[in-house]
Amino acid sequence: MRPPAAGTTRLLYGAGLAAALLLPAAAPAQAEPPSRTPAALPAADGAKGQELPGMPTALDPRAEAVVCTPASKEKAKKQDWSRQRLDLDRLHRHTTGAGVTVALISTGVDPGAEGLDGRVTARGEAADDCVGQGTFLAGLIAGAGSTTPRLAGVAPGAKILALRGTDRRGQPDPALVTAAVRAATAAKADVIAVAVALPRKDAALTRAVAEARKAGAVVVAAATPAPPSRGSGDEIPSRTYWPAGEPGVLAVADMLPGGTRPDGALPTGTVDLAAPGAGVVSGGPRGKGHYLGGGVAVATAYAAGAVAAVRATHPDDPADAVTRRLTATAYPADIPQLDAYAAVTTVLGDSAAPAAGAERAAEPVAVRDTSATDRATGRATLFVLLGSAGVLSLLWAGFALSRARARGWRPAGAGTTEG
């Protein structure tokens, strides 16, 4: 993981999903210096963009002393594009994820963070979130939004079990991740969200994930780690990261408002679902202010929140059925795009089951921009089906008539002609 960006990042709010100008908000995921932030761009609604500090994914591993991410003094006043995209306002009228526990394996979570009071249990050192990312992600999963309800998480009624999968600087550790998965399983967590990705397969982690799935937990994991800093010049080959590569794990990648992966995103064929991962607003472990964040971990948190919402609404569904529901109701694209509202409300039939031998998206993968057509897809499909049914009816009527005439049938009232 790379060092955090310094300074602030400009947040551009858009009017609905047409906010293509939100693309520059991916800066926190790329850890770019503020001098490269396109601050001159206007907000899509014509108002001046609001500046929020960026939430880092990790602290500088080369620094001699650990300096925790400072408290934000800024508060966002509007709902960001990601919550609009996931239709959270409507979702919360159906469920808040109450009764579901999400184990979050990240940098830790501050139990007293704004909007999370009373719903966070932190194991061991997980209550000390120096980086701040874990608390930021917890807000996306289960934050209540505090004084800004429209900035609530996907499942604001769910509980968070905070587990540390990194050192204090945010560097992932296989042993810590494995221990965290086992602790989540022992605690009977309904959802296990692994916000870190490891470059090598680990036998102990493989067993831990298998045990978690056997116990009935839905395991959601980041498909890749955060990309390295730009400027290396080396092309990074596609590869599998862990535990996202384990069987049955829902592997999640990040996407921009237009539906595409961010520039510099690490390539992998192990992706099941894409979720918002740029220009996202949430809180942190210190103070009551907001931050702007992005990356695969953010997308993973959103997917985990959606799983919590589904588990609360469909408590009898086994883990595999929950995962299938998330992918079957997603926006159609090369990588299906998370639709939290549809996942909760859609009535699925047997056709939602994946085809035998179905595999994850092959590399290279590209997410199509469906922002202008998402809502029209269902209607277009209905028209096609109705049109096809009409054609088939005409064909069948013609076939039946020809067969009847061949057997000597004549319409009522028609005479016969003798030869």
mmCIF file of N, CA and C in Angstrom, residues 153-210:
data_model
loop_
_atom_site.group_PDB
_atom_site.id
_atom_site.type_symbol
_atom_site.label_atom_id
_atom_site.label_comp_id
_atom_site.label_asym_id
_atom_site.label_seq_id
_atom_site.Cartn_x
_atom_site.Cartn_y
_atom_site.Cartn_z
ATOM 1 N N GLY A 153 -24.889 4.774 5.885
ATOM 2 C CA GLY A 153 -24.355 3.622 5.175
ATOM 3 C C GLY A 153 -25.469 2.792 4.560
ATOM 4 N N VAL A 154 -25.083 1.679 3.947
ATOM 5 C CA VAL A 154 -26.058 0.826 3.280
ATOM 6 C C VAL A 154 -26.992 0.162 4.288
ATOM 7 N N ALA A 155 -26.455 -0.257 5.429
ATOM 8 C CA ALA A 155 -27.247 -0.967 6.438
ATOM 9 C C ALA A 155 -27.064 -0.295 7.798
ATOM 10 N N PRO A 156 -27.671 0.874 8.012
ATOM 11 C CA PRO A 156 -27.430 1.642 9.241
ATOM 12 C C PRO A 156 -27.973 1.000 10.512
ATOM 13 N N GLY A 157 -28.673 -0.106 10.383
ATOM 14 C CA GLY A 157 -29.150 -0.812 11.569
ATOM 15 C C GLY A 157 -28.292 -2.010 11.925
ATOM 16 N N ALA A 158 -27.293 -2.308 11.110
ATOM 17 C CA ALA A 158 -26.434 -3.471 11.354
ATOM 18 C C ALA A 158 -25.398 -3.171 12.429
ATOM 19 N N LYS A 159 -24.801 -4.232 12.958
ATOM 20 C CA LYS A 159 -23.716 -4.103 13.930
ATOM 21 C C LYS A 159 -22.382 -4.433 13.262
ATOM 22 N N ILE A 160 -21.328 -3.805 13.762
ATOM 23 C CA ILE A 160 -19.983 -4.002 13.220
ATOM 24 C C ILE A 160 -19.118 -4.731 14.246
ATOM 25 N N LEU A 161 -18.473 -5.803 13.819
ATOM 26 C CA LEU A 161 -17.437 -6.465 14.610
ATOM 27 C C LEU A 161 -16.105 -6.070 13.984
ATOM 28 N N ALA A 162 -15.369 -5.203 14.654
ATOM 29 C CA ALA A 162 -14.114 -4.684 14.110
ATOM 30 C C ALA A 162 -12.957 -5.624 14.419
ATOM 31 N N LEU A 163 -12.212 -5.975 13.381
ATOM 32 C CA LEU A 163 -11.059 -6.867 13.511
ATOM 33 C C LEU A 163 -9.896 -6.283 12.712
ATOM 34 N N ARG A 164 -8.711 -6.378 13.251
ATOM 35 C CA ARG A 164 -7.542 -5.808 12.595
ATOM 36 C C ARG A 164 -6.917 -6.833 11.662
ATOM 37 N N GLY A 165 -6.761 -6.475 10.375
ATOM 38 C CA GLY A 165 -6.081 -7.335 9.420
ATOM 39 C C GLY A 165 -4.779 -6.728 8.941
ATOM 40 N N THR A 166 -4.382 -5.616 9.589
ATOM 41 C CA THR A 166 -3.163 -4.901 9.213
ATOM 42 C C THR A 166 -2.388 -4.530 10.468
ATOM 43 N N ASP A 167 -1.163 -4.019 10.272
ATOM 44 C CA ASP A 167 -0.461 -3.423 11.395
ATOM 45 C C ASP A 167 -1.015 -2.012 11.610
ATOM 46 N N ARG A 168 -0.438 -1.275 12.518
ATOM 47 C CA ARG A 168 -0.994 0.037 12.865
ATOM 48 C C ARG A 168 -0.881 1.032 11.714
ATOM 49 N N ARG A 169 0.054 0.795 10.813
ATOM 50 C CA ARG A 169 0.233 1.685 9.659
ATOM 51 C C ARG A 169 -0.680 1.308 8.490
ATOM 52 N N GLY A 170 -1.395 0.189 8.616
ATOM 53 C CA GLY A 170 -2.285 -0.224 7.541
ATOM 54 C C GLY A 170 -1.694 -1.215 6.573
ATOM 55 N N GLN A 171 -0.536 -1.797 6.890
ATOM 56 C CA GLN A 171 0.071 -2.793 6.015
ATOM 57 C C GLN A 171 -0.544 -4.167 6.304
ATOM 58 N N PRO A 172 -1.131 -4.834 5.294
ATOM 59 C CA PRO A 172 -1.796 -6.130 5.522
ATOM 60 C C PRO A 172 -0.822 -7.201 6.005
ATOM 61 N N ASP A 173 -1.331 -8.082 6.832
ATOM 62 C CA ASP A 173 -0.532 -9.179 7.372
ATOM 63 C C ASP A 173 -1.343 -10.467 7.258
ATOM 64 N N PRO A 174 -0.829 -11.502 6.548
ATOM 65 C CA PRO A 174 -1.602 -12.740 6.360
ATOM 66 C C PRO A 174 -2.035 -13.393 7.673
ATOM 67 N N ALA A 175 -1.144 -13.393 8.658
ATOM 68 C CA ALA A 175 -1.477 -14.014 9.945
ATOM 69 C C ALA A 175 -2.611 -13.262 10.631
ATOM 70 N N LEU A 176 -2.580 -11.933 10.552
ATOM 71 C CA LEU A 176 -3.643 -11.141 11.167
ATOM 72 C C LEU A 176 -4.974 -11.341 10.448
ATOM 73 N N VAL A 177 -4.936 -11.405 9.123
ATOM 74 C CA VAL A 177 -6.162 -11.618 8.356
ATOM 75 C C VAL A 177 -6.752 -12.986 8.690
ATOM 76 N N THR A 178 -5.901 -13.996 8.748
ATOM 77 C CA THR A 178 -6.368 -15.350 9.066
ATOM 78 C C THR A 178 -7.001 -15.399 10.456
ATOM 79 N N ALA A 179 -6.313 -14.810 11.437
ATOM 80 C CA ALA A 179 -6.849 -14.791 12.797
ATOM 81 C C ALA A 179 -8.167 -14.033 12.855
ATOM 82 N N ALA A 180 -8.279 -12.959 12.070
ATOM 83 C CA ALA A 180 -9.505 -12.166 12.058
ATOM 84 C C ALA A 180 -10.669 -12.959 11.461
ATOM 85 N N VAL A 181 -10.422 -13.689 10.384
ATOM 86 C CA VAL A 181 -11.488 -14.506 9.779
ATOM 87 C C VAL A 181 -11.958 -15.560 10.776
ATOM 88 N N ARG A 182 -11.025 -16.170 11.469
ATOM 89 C CA ARG A 182 -11.397 -17.188 12.462
ATOM 90 C C ARG A 182 -12.188 -16.562 13.606
ATOM 91 N N ALA A 183 -11.788 -15.379 14.044
ATOM 92 C CA ALA A 183 -12.515 -14.711 15.126
ATOM 93 C C ALA A 183 -13.927 -14.345 14.678
ATOM 94 N N ALA A 184 -14.067 -13.921 13.432
ATOM 95 C CA ALA A 184 -15.385 -13.585 12.904
ATOM 96 C C ALA A 184 -16.278 -14.811 12.840
ATOM 97 N N THR A 185 -15.701 -15.942 12.459
ATOM 98 C CA THR A 185 -16.457 -17.192 12.394
ATOM 99 C C THR A 185 -16.905 -17.620 13.787
ATOM 100 N N ALA A 186 -15.985 -17.517 14.741
ATOM 101 C CA ALA A 186 -16.307 -17.892 16.121
ATOM 102 C C ALA A 186 -17.399 -17.005 16.696
ATOM 103 N N ALA A 187 -17.425 -15.738 16.267
ATOM 104 C CA ALA A 187 -18.438 -14.799 16.755
ATOM 105 C C ALA A 187 -19.751 -14.936 16.001
ATOM 106 N N LYS A 188 -19.812 -15.846 15.028
ATOM 107 C CA LYS A 188 -21.018 -16.112 14.231
ATOM 108 C C LYS A 188 -21.473 -14.876 13.446
ATOM 109 N N ALA A 189 -20.496 -14.168 12.877
ATOM 110 C CA ALA A 189 -20.818 -13.014 12.045
ATOM 111 C C ALA A 189 -21.586 -13.474 10.811
ATOM 112 N N ASP A 190 -22.576 -12.703 10.407
ATOM 113 C CA ASP A 190 -23.368 -13.037 9.223
ATOM 114 C C ASP A 190 -22.625 -12.702 7.941
ATOM 115 N N VAL A 191 -21.823 -11.654 7.991
ATOM 116 C CA VAL A 191 -21.050 -11.185 6.840
ATOM 117 C C VAL A 191 -19.625 -10.943 7.301
ATOM 118 N N ILE A 192 -18.653 -11.370 6.496
ATOM 119 C CA ILE A 192 -17.247 -11.106 6.788
ATOM 120 C C ILE A 192 -16.682 -10.312 5.618
ATOM 121 N N ALA A 193 -16.329 -9.060 5.877
ATOM 122 C CA ALA A 193 -15.793 -8.183 4.839
ATOM 123 C C ALA A 193 -14.288 -8.044 5.024
ATOM 124 N N VAL A 194 -13.527 -8.545 4.064
ATOM 125 C CA VAL A 194 -12.067 -8.458 4.111
ATOM 126 C C VAL A 194 -11.659 -7.320 3.179
ATOM 127 N N ALA A 195 -11.282 -6.185 3.754
ATOM 128 C CA ALA A 195 -11.006 -4.987 2.967
ATOM 129 C C ALA A 195 -9.571 -4.919 2.471
ATOM 130 N N VAL A 196 -8.784 -5.951 2.737
ATOM 131 C CA VAL A 196 -7.401 -5.993 2.262
ATOM 132 C C VAL A 196 -7.250 -7.169 1.298
ATOM 133 N N ALA A 197 -6.211 -7.102 0.470
ATOM 134 C CA ALA A 197 -5.940 -8.173 -0.494
ATOM 135 C C ALA A 197 -4.472 -8.561 -0.397
ATOM 136 N N LEU A 198 -4.222 -9.847 -0.339
ATOM 137 C CA LEU A 198 -2.860 -10.362 -0.191
ATOM 138 C C LEU A 198 -2.349 -10.913 -1.517
ATOM 139 N N PRO A 199 -1.066 -10.716 -1.818
ATOM 140 C CA PRO A 199 -0.530 -11.133 -3.119
ATOM 141 C C PRO A 199 -0.270 -12.625 -3.247
ATOM 142 N N ARG A 200 -0.238 -13.339 -2.128
ATOM 143 C CA ARG A 200 0.081 -14.773 -2.187
ATOM 144 C C ARG A 200 -0.972 -15.592 -1.446
ATOM 145 N N LYS A 201 -1.241 -16.760 -1.983
ATOM 146 C CA LYS A 201 -2.189 -17.684 -1.347
ATOM 147 C C LYS A 201 -1.574 -18.217 -0.065
ATOM 148 N N ASP A 202 -2.404 -18.334 0.970
ATOM 149 C CA ASP A 202 -1.930 -18.791 2.275
ATOM 150 C C ASP A 202 -2.803 -19.961 2.713
ATOM 151 N N ALA A 203 -2.181 -21.083 3.020
ATOM 152 C CA ALA A 203 -2.928 -22.302 3.340
ATOM 153 C C ALA A 203 -3.811 -22.110 4.573
ATOM 154 N N ALA A 204 -3.282 -21.425 5.582
ATOM 155 C CA ALA A 204 -4.067 -21.215 6.805
ATOM 156 C C ALA A 204 -5.271 -20.323 6.518
ATOM 157 N N LEU A 205 -5.101 -19.312 5.676
ATOM 158 C CA LEU A 205 -6.210 -18.430 5.332
ATOM 159 C C LEU A 205 -7.254 -19.175 4.504
ATOM 160 N N THR A 206 -6.797 -20.053 3.622
ATOM 161 C CA THR A 206 -7.726 -20.865 2.825
ATOM 162 C C THR A 206 -8.630 -21.694 3.730
ATOM 163 N N ARG A 207 -8.043 -22.332 4.740
ATOM 164 C CA ARG A 207 -8.832 -23.130 5.671
ATOM 165 C C ARG A 207 -9.789 -22.253 6.468
ATOM 166 N N ALA A 208 -9.320 -21.087 6.882
ATOM 167 C CA ALA A 208 -10.161 -20.193 7.678
ATOM 168 C C ALA A 208 -11.383 -19.724 6.877
ATOM 169 N N VAL A 209 -11.160 -19.396 5.602
ATOM 170 C CA VAL A 209 -12.276 -18.951 4.757
ATOM 171 C C VAL A 209 -13.261 -20.098 4.536
ATOM 172 N N ALA A 210 -12.740 -21.292 4.298
ATOM 173 C CA ALA A 210 -13.616 -22.450 4.095
ATOM 174 C C ALA A 210 -14.454 -22.716 5.340
#
